[in-house]
Amino acid sequence: NGHPALSVSTVLYGLEGPIDGKTYAAQLMVPMGTNDDKWVAGVISYIRTSFGNTGAPVTPKMVAKIRKSDARKKHWTQAEIEKAHDMVMTDRSKWILTASTNPGALKNAIDGKMSTRYDTKGVQKKGMWLNIELPETRRVSGIVLNNIPSANDGAKEFKVEASTDGKTWSVVIAKGKAGKPNNEILFPKAVQAKHLKITLGANHDRNYWSIHDLQLHGSKR
């Protein structure tokens, strides 16, 4: 789980030692960095989009960038790679969510159940927003808005802003239009934030804005 850079760097440089405290018979994942960027991107994209996974594909350009920035001479350990690359944040019970519409349903976006959802209880309107407040300021590098069970209810247009105090907001750090029902929004550059605000940028004539599962890529603490 986590930002695709985690998977890329693992494939490039390998992984050794216990995983989540468990020791395996084979203590080494062999590095595959001798393969070119296109090959690495293809393998990881296949894994991220198959076997029930719904992540965004990886590009050769992303692989090349990570290969250059990490440039390791040895395998990763779990502690090292989790410190270097962002994971899916696991403390959602501590987040405070607010929204411009239907805030009582926000708990459904972070309850771990794809059978429940947050929705705007009406068609999308420009200016509708959802705010995520974290327990403390952290590095954040992406948001996942999963609406697969309500496949037509992705945000028609959106922008993402960040803040450390909930009052002064950054320039727009990400924007886009509805793509796959599992909308993985990767920031061009990680930000330090305690608050993240997603705002709709356009009306929709027919569809609600629905989120069945909301995740963040970032530092654990």
PDB file of C-alpha atoms in Angstrom:
ATOM      1  CA  ASN A   1       0.000   0.000   0.000  1.00  0.00           C
ATOM      2  CA  GLY A   2       1.055   3.607  -0.375  1.00  0.00           C
ATOM      3  CA  HIS A   3       2.431   5.937  -2.951  1.00  0.00           C
ATOM      4  CA  PRO A   4       3.515   4.074  -6.120  1.00  0.00           C
ATOM      5  CA  ALA A   5       7.071   5.319  -5.525  1.00  0.00           C
ATOM      6  CA  LEU A   6       7.252   2.774  -2.694  1.00  0.00           C
ATOM      7  CA  SER A   7       6.612  -0.091  -5.120  1.00  0.00           C
ATOM      8  CA  VAL A   8       9.017   1.293  -7.712  1.00  0.00           C
ATOM      9  CA  SER A   9      11.892   1.622  -5.273  1.00  0.00           C
ATOM     10  CA  THR A  10      11.246  -1.849  -3.841  1.00  0.00           C
ATOM     11  CA  VAL A  11      11.437  -3.423  -7.303  1.00  0.00           C
ATOM     12  CA  LEU A  12      14.542  -1.427  -8.238  1.00  0.00           C
ATOM     13  CA  TYR A  13      16.593  -2.112  -5.123  1.00  0.00           C
ATOM     14  CA  GLY A  14      15.047  -5.128  -3.403  1.00  0.00           C
ATOM     15  CA  LEU A  15      13.997  -5.673   0.202  1.00  0.00           C
ATOM     16  CA  GLU A  16      15.573  -7.682   3.012  1.00  0.00           C
ATOM     17  CA  GLY A  17      14.788  -8.673   6.575  1.00  0.00           C
ATOM     18  CA  PRO A  18      11.548  -9.209   8.511  1.00  0.00           C
ATOM     19  CA  ILE A  19       8.291  -7.675   7.237  1.00  0.00           C
ATOM     20  CA  ASP A  20       5.897  -6.381   9.891  1.00  0.00           C
ATOM     21  CA  GLY A  21       7.891  -8.337  12.451  1.00  0.00           C
ATOM     22  CA  LYS A  22       7.518 -11.655  10.616  1.00  0.00           C
ATOM     23  CA  THR A  23      10.570 -13.591   9.448  1.00  0.00           C
ATOM     24  CA  TYR A  24      10.272 -15.459   6.154  1.00  0.00           C
ATOM     25  CA  ALA A  25      12.334 -18.387   4.839  1.00  0.00           C
ATOM     26  CA  ALA A  26      13.490 -16.201   1.956  1.00  0.00           C
ATOM     27  CA  GLN A  27      14.762 -13.036   3.628  1.00  0.00           C
ATOM     28  CA  LEU A  28      15.607 -11.211   0.416  1.00  0.00           C
ATOM     29  CA  MET A  29      13.540  -9.798  -2.421  1.00  0.00           C
ATOM     30  CA  VAL A  30      15.987  -9.669  -5.313  1.00  0.00           C
ATOM     31  CA  PRO A  31      16.500  -6.194  -6.848  1.00  0.00           C
ATOM     32  CA  MET A  32      15.393  -5.878 -10.478  1.00  0.00           C
ATOM     33  CA  GLY A  33      16.929  -2.524 -11.293  1.00  0.00           C
ATOM     34  CA  THR A  34      18.981  -3.951 -14.125  1.00  0.00           C
ATOM     35  CA  ASN A  35      15.763  -3.942 -16.162  1.00  0.00           C
ATOM     36  CA  ASP A  36      14.939  -0.718 -17.990  1.00  0.00           C
ATOM     37  CA  ASP A  37      12.390   1.862 -16.865  1.00  0.00           C
ATOM     38  CA  LYS A  38       9.712   0.663 -19.286  1.00  0.00           C
ATOM     39  CA  TRP A  39       9.936  -2.908 -17.964  1.00  0.00           C
ATOM     40  CA  VAL A  40       9.760  -1.826 -14.321  1.00  0.00           C
ATOM     41  CA  ALA A  41       6.820   0.483 -15.042  1.00  0.00           C
ATOM     42  CA  GLY A  42       4.992  -2.283 -16.894  1.00  0.00           C
ATOM     43  CA  VAL A  43       5.384  -4.863 -14.127  1.00  0.00           C
ATOM     44  CA  ILE A  44       4.284  -2.498 -11.363  1.00  0.00           C
ATOM     45  CA  SER A  45       1.393  -1.119 -13.413  1.00  0.00           C
ATOM     46  CA  TYR A  46       0.165  -4.672 -14.017  1.00  0.00           C
ATOM     47  CA  ILE A  47       0.206  -5.436 -10.295  1.00  0.00           C
ATOM     48  CA  ARG A  48      -1.444  -2.138  -9.356  1.00  0.00           C
ATOM     49  CA  THR A  49      -4.296  -2.587 -11.850  1.00  0.00           C
ATOM     50  CA  SER A  50      -4.858  -6.372 -11.582  1.00  0.00           C
ATOM     51  CA  PHE A  51      -5.822  -8.965  -8.938  1.00  0.00           C
ATOM     52  CA  GLY A  52      -8.547  -6.676  -7.625  1.00  0.00           C
ATOM     53  CA  ASN A  53      -6.142  -3.751  -7.183  1.00  0.00           C
ATOM     54  CA  THR A  54      -7.287  -0.349  -8.417  1.00  0.00           C
ATOM     55  CA  GLY A  55      -4.191   1.847  -8.264  1.00  0.00           C
ATOM     56  CA  ALA A  56      -3.026   4.209 -10.967  1.00  0.00           C
ATOM     57  CA  PRO A  57      -0.465   2.870 -13.482  1.00  0.00           C
ATOM     58  CA  VAL A  58       3.208   3.809 -13.224  1.00  0.00           C
ATOM     59  CA  THR A  59       5.062   5.517 -16.070  1.00  0.00           C
ATOM     60  CA  PRO A  60       8.667   4.972 -17.216  1.00  0.00           C
ATOM     61  CA  LYS A  61       9.263   8.662 -16.424  1.00  0.00           C
ATOM     62  CA  MET A  62       8.291   8.067 -12.798  1.00  0.00           C
ATOM     63  CA  VAL A  63      10.626   5.061 -12.609  1.00  0.00           C
ATOM     64  CA  ALA A  64      13.512   7.085 -14.030  1.00  0.00           C
ATOM     65  CA  LYS A  65      12.958   9.847 -11.489  1.00  0.00           C
ATOM     66  CA  ILE A  66      12.893   7.447  -8.533  1.00  0.00           C
ATOM     67  CA  ARG A  67      15.907   5.535  -9.833  1.00  0.00           C
ATOM     68  CA  LYS A  68      17.864   8.792  -9.859  1.00  0.00           C
ATOM     69  CA  SER A  69      16.620  10.132  -6.512  1.00  0.00           C
ATOM     70  CA  ASP A  70      17.114   6.913  -4.507  1.00  0.00           C
ATOM     71  CA  ALA A  71      20.316   5.619  -6.179  1.00  0.00           C
ATOM     72  CA  ARG A  72      20.962   2.958  -3.539  1.00  0.00           C
ATOM     73  CA  LYS A  73      23.884   0.543  -3.348  1.00  0.00           C
ATOM     74  CA  LYS A  74      22.122  -2.001  -1.110  1.00  0.00           C
ATOM     75  CA  HIS A  75      18.708  -3.517  -0.441  1.00  0.00           C
ATOM     76  CA  TRP A  76      16.061  -1.705   1.566  1.00  0.00           C
ATOM     77  CA  THR A  77      14.887  -2.786   4.995  1.00  0.00           C
ATOM     78  CA  GLN A  78      11.227  -2.207   5.826  1.00  0.00           C
ATOM     79  CA  ALA A  79      12.083   0.587   8.277  1.00  0.00           C
ATOM     80  CA  GLU A  80      14.289   2.342   5.730  1.00  0.00           C
ATOM     81  CA  ILE A  81      11.848   2.268   2.839  1.00  0.00           C
ATOM     82  CA  GLU A  82       8.872   3.328   4.981  1.00  0.00           C
ATOM     83  CA  LYS A  83      10.893   6.317   6.171  1.00  0.00           C
ATOM     84  CA  ALA A  84      11.959   7.241   2.637  1.00  0.00           C
ATOM     85  CA  HIS A  85       8.597   6.719   0.900  1.00  0.00           C
ATOM     86  CA  ASP A  86       5.023   7.445   1.859  1.00  0.00           C
ATOM     87  CA  MET A  87       2.532   4.831   2.966  1.00  0.00           C
ATOM     88  CA  VAL A  88      -1.232   4.749   3.333  1.00  0.00           C
ATOM     89  CA  MET A  89      -2.022   6.514   6.613  1.00  0.00           C
ATOM     90  CA  THR A  90      -3.652   4.086   9.029  1.00  0.00           C
ATOM     91  CA  ASP A  91      -5.021   6.321  11.794  1.00  0.00           C
ATOM     92  CA  ARG A  92      -8.243   7.413  10.096  1.00  0.00           C
ATOM     93  CA  SER A  93     -10.180   7.144  13.362  1.00  0.00           C
ATOM     94  CA  LYS A  94      -8.270  10.234  14.523  1.00  0.00           C
ATOM     95  CA  TRP A  95      -9.098  12.358  11.475  1.00  0.00           C
ATOM     96  CA  ILE A  96     -11.725  15.081  11.684  1.00  0.00           C
ATOM     97  CA  LEU A  97     -13.795  15.359   8.523  1.00  0.00           C
ATOM     98  CA  THR A  98     -16.068  18.273   7.658  1.00  0.00           C
ATOM     99  CA  ALA A  99     -17.989  19.068   4.486  1.00  0.00           C
ATOM    100  CA  SER A 100     -20.212  21.719   2.994  1.00  0.00           C
ATOM    101  CA  THR A 101     -23.028  19.212   2.461  1.00  0.00           C
ATOM    102  CA  ASN A 102     -24.268  16.099   4.290  1.00  0.00           C
ATOM    103  CA  PRO A 103     -21.458  16.048   6.909  1.00  0.00           C
ATOM    104  CA  GLY A 104     -23.234  13.364   8.923  1.00  0.00           C
ATOM    105  CA  ALA A 105     -22.332  10.787   6.263  1.00  0.00           C
ATOM    106  CA  LEU A 106     -18.584  11.519   6.288  1.00  0.00           C
ATOM    107  CA  LYS A 107     -17.864   8.668   8.694  1.00  0.00           C
ATOM    108  CA  ASN A 108     -18.827   6.283   5.901  1.00  0.00           C
ATOM    109  CA  ALA A 109     -15.812   7.358   3.848  1.00  0.00           C
ATOM    110  CA  ILE A 110     -13.325   6.154   6.468  1.00  0.00           C
ATOM    111  CA  ASP A 111     -15.055   3.135   8.024  1.00  0.00           C
ATOM    112  CA  GLY A 112     -13.239   0.606   5.830  1.00  0.00           C
ATOM    113  CA  LYS A 113     -16.477  -0.647   4.274  1.00  0.00           C
ATOM    114  CA  MET A 114     -16.992  -0.341   0.542  1.00  0.00           C
ATOM    115  CA  SER A 115     -20.718  -0.958   1.094  1.00  0.00           C
ATOM    116  CA  THR A 116     -21.115   2.462   2.740  1.00  0.00           C
ATOM    117  CA  ARG A 117     -20.402   5.892   1.307  1.00  0.00           C
ATOM    118  CA  TYR A 118     -20.280   9.599   1.817  1.00  0.00           C
ATOM    119  CA  ASP A 119     -22.306  11.505  -0.774  1.00  0.00           C
ATOM    120  CA  THR A 120     -23.460  15.060  -1.302  1.00  0.00           C
ATOM    121  CA  LYS A 121     -27.143  14.050  -1.124  1.00  0.00           C
ATOM    122  CA  GLY A 122     -27.711  15.929  -4.354  1.00  0.00           C
ATOM    123  CA  VAL A 123     -26.017  16.681  -7.656  1.00  0.00           C
ATOM    124  CA  GLN A 124     -22.529  18.161  -7.668  1.00  0.00           C
ATOM    125  CA  LYS A 125     -22.332  21.938  -7.338  1.00  0.00           C
ATOM    126  CA  LYS A 126     -19.283  24.086  -7.922  1.00  0.00           C
ATOM    127  CA  GLY A 127     -17.837  25.124  -4.562  1.00  0.00           C
ATOM    128  CA  MET A 128     -18.882  22.033  -2.578  1.00  0.00           C
ATOM    129  CA  TRP A 129     -15.963  21.022  -0.362  1.00  0.00           C
ATOM    130  CA  LEU A 130     -14.622  18.357   1.976  1.00  0.00           C
ATOM    131  CA  ASN A 131     -11.951  19.056   4.611  1.00  0.00           C
ATOM    132  CA  ILE A 132      -9.653  16.518   6.254  1.00  0.00           C
ATOM    133  CA  GLU A 133      -7.977  17.523   9.532  1.00  0.00           C
ATOM    134  CA  LEU A 134      -5.114  15.317  10.705  1.00  0.00           C
ATOM    135  CA  PRO A 135      -4.010  14.945  14.348  1.00  0.00           C
ATOM    136  CA  GLU A 136      -0.806  16.870  13.591  1.00  0.00           C
ATOM    137  CA  THR A 137       1.071  18.337  10.642  1.00  0.00           C
ATOM    138  CA  ARG A 138       2.511  15.616   8.412  1.00  0.00           C
ATOM    139  CA  ARG A 139       4.009  15.079   4.995  1.00  0.00           C
ATOM    140  CA  VAL A 140       1.201  14.262   2.548  1.00  0.00           C
ATOM    141  CA  SER A 141       1.777  13.247  -1.062  1.00  0.00           C
ATOM    142  CA  GLY A 142      -1.570  12.055  -2.352  1.00  0.00           C
ATOM    143  CA  ILE A 143      -5.264  11.330  -1.859  1.00  0.00           C
ATOM    144  CA  VAL A 144      -7.313   8.346  -2.983  1.00  0.00           C
ATOM    145  CA  LEU A 145     -11.053   8.879  -3.517  1.00  0.00           C
ATOM    146  CA  ASN A 146     -12.604   5.477  -4.177  1.00  0.00           C
ATOM    147  CA  ASN A 147     -16.136   5.481  -5.563  1.00  0.00           C
ATOM    148  CA  ILE A 148     -16.042   2.189  -7.470  1.00  0.00           C
ATOM    149  CA  PRO A 149     -19.488   0.997  -6.238  1.00  0.00           C
ATOM    150  CA  SER A 150     -20.897   4.349  -7.442  1.00  0.00           C
ATOM    151  CA  ALA A 151     -18.811   4.511 -10.583  1.00  0.00           C
ATOM    152  CA  ASN A 152     -20.431   7.616 -12.106  1.00  0.00           C
ATOM    153  CA  ASP A 153     -20.143   9.725  -8.961  1.00  0.00           C
ATOM    154  CA  GLY A 154     -16.534  10.895  -9.248  1.00  0.00           C
ATOM    155  CA  ALA A 155     -15.840  14.611  -8.931  1.00  0.00           C
ATOM    156  CA  LYS A 156     -16.436  16.224 -12.330  1.00  0.00           C
ATOM    157  CA  GLU A 157     -13.708  18.765 -11.531  1.00  0.00           C
ATOM    158  CA  PHE A 158     -11.763  19.319  -8.316  1.00  0.00           C
ATOM    159  CA  LYS A 159      -8.871  21.141  -6.716  1.00  0.00           C
ATOM    160  CA  VAL A 160      -6.861  20.312  -3.589  1.00  0.00           C
ATOM    161  CA  GLU A 161      -5.395  22.832  -1.155  1.00  0.00           C
ATOM    162  CA  ALA A 162      -3.312  22.339   1.999  1.00  0.00           C
ATOM    163  CA  SER A 163      -2.901  24.214   5.266  1.00  0.00           C
ATOM    164  CA  THR A 164      -1.069  23.813   8.554  1.00  0.00           C
ATOM    165  CA  ASP A 165      -3.608  25.839  10.570  1.00  0.00           C
ATOM    166  CA  GLY A 166      -6.896  25.600   8.653  1.00  0.00           C
ATOM    167  CA  LYS A 167      -6.881  29.350   7.996  1.00  0.00           C
ATOM    168  CA  THR A 168      -4.072  30.093   5.552  1.00  0.00           C
ATOM    169  CA  TRP A 169      -4.284  27.856   2.497  1.00  0.00           C
ATOM    170  CA  SER A 170      -1.608  26.944  -0.018  1.00  0.00           C
ATOM    171  CA  VAL A 171      -1.791  27.505  -3.696  1.00  0.00           C
ATOM    172  CA  VAL A 172      -3.653  24.678  -5.429  1.00  0.00           C
ATOM    173  CA  ILE A 173      -1.456  21.580  -5.082  1.00  0.00           C
ATOM    174  CA  ALA A 174      -3.511  19.310  -7.342  1.00  0.00           C
ATOM    175  CA  LYS A 175      -6.474  19.603  -9.665  1.00  0.00           C
ATOM    176  CA  GLY A 176      -8.194  17.465 -12.233  1.00  0.00           C
ATOM    177  CA  LYS A 177     -11.321  15.887 -13.601  1.00  0.00           C
ATOM    178  CA  ALA A 178     -13.060  12.620 -12.895  1.00  0.00           C
ATOM    179  CA  GLY A 179     -11.095   9.692 -14.228  1.00  0.00           C
ATOM    180  CA  LYS A 180     -11.256   6.148 -12.953  1.00  0.00           C
ATOM    181  CA  PRO A 181     -13.766   5.489 -10.176  1.00  0.00           C
ATOM    182  CA  ASN A 182     -10.743   4.929  -7.933  1.00  0.00           C
ATOM    183  CA  ASN A 183      -9.297   8.437  -8.265  1.00  0.00           C
ATOM    184  CA  GLU A 184      -5.686   8.455  -7.061  1.00  0.00           C
ATOM    185  CA  ILE A 185      -4.542  12.086  -6.846  1.00  0.00           C
ATOM    186  CA  LEU A 186      -0.745  12.161  -6.637  1.00  0.00           C
ATOM    187  CA  PHE A 187       0.729  15.553  -5.755  1.00  0.00           C
ATOM    188  CA  PRO A 188       3.600  16.804  -7.947  1.00  0.00           C
ATOM    189  CA  LYS A 189       5.464  17.439  -4.692  1.00  0.00           C
ATOM    190  CA  ALA A 190       4.705  16.313  -1.127  1.00  0.00           C
ATOM    191  CA  VAL A 191       3.425  19.019   1.240  1.00  0.00           C
ATOM    192  CA  GLN A 192       3.427  19.594   4.980  1.00  0.00           C
ATOM    193  CA  ALA A 193      -0.198  19.808   6.044  1.00  0.00           C
ATOM    194  CA  LYS A 194      -2.606  19.343   8.911  1.00  0.00           C
ATOM    195  CA  HIS A 195      -5.619  20.258   6.774  1.00  0.00           C
ATOM    196  CA  LEU A 196      -6.466  19.201   3.228  1.00  0.00           C
ATOM    197  CA  LYS A 197      -9.441  20.643   1.363  1.00  0.00           C
ATOM    198  CA  ILE A 198     -10.982  19.186  -1.787  1.00  0.00           C
ATOM    199  CA  THR A 199     -13.285  21.613  -3.610  1.00  0.00           C
ATOM    200  CA  LEU A 200     -15.502  20.867  -6.588  1.00  0.00           C
ATOM    201  CA  GLY A 201     -14.877  23.064  -9.597  1.00  0.00           C
ATOM    202  CA  ALA A 202     -17.964  22.418 -11.713  1.00  0.00           C
ATOM    203  CA  ASN A 203     -21.652  21.550 -11.573  1.00  0.00           C
ATOM    204  CA  HIS A 204     -22.946  18.154 -12.647  1.00  0.00           C
ATOM    205  CA  ASP A 205     -26.414  17.810 -14.094  1.00  0.00           C
ATOM    206  CA  ARG A 206     -27.054  14.250 -12.932  1.00  0.00           C
ATOM    207  CA  ASN A 207     -24.576  12.797 -10.452  1.00  0.00           C
ATOM    208  CA  TYR A 208     -23.828  13.115  -6.758  1.00  0.00           C
ATOM    209  CA  TRP A 209     -20.249  13.288  -5.477  1.00  0.00           C
ATOM    210  CA  SER A 210     -19.709   9.980  -3.694  1.00  0.00           C
ATOM    211  CA  ILE A 211     -16.730   8.552  -1.785  1.00  0.00           C
ATOM    212  CA  HIS A 212     -16.832   4.966  -0.541  1.00  0.00           C
ATOM    213  CA  ASP A 213     -13.253   4.954   0.772  1.00  0.00           C
ATOM    214  CA  LEU A 214     -10.940   7.888   1.430  1.00  0.00           C
ATOM    215  CA  GLN A 215      -7.200   7.311   1.880  1.00  0.00           C
ATOM    216  CA  LEU A 216      -4.125   9.513   2.181  1.00  0.00           C
ATOM    217  CA  HIS A 217      -0.554   8.810   1.104  1.00  0.00           C
ATOM    218  CA  GLY A 218       1.957  10.263   3.542  1.00  0.00           C
ATOM    219  CA  SER A 219       4.137   9.831   6.585  1.00  0.00           C
ATOM    220  CA  LYS A 220       2.744   7.708   9.396  1.00  0.00           C
ATOM    221  CA  ARG A 221       3.598  10.365  11.962  1.00  0.00           C
TER     222      ARG A 221
END
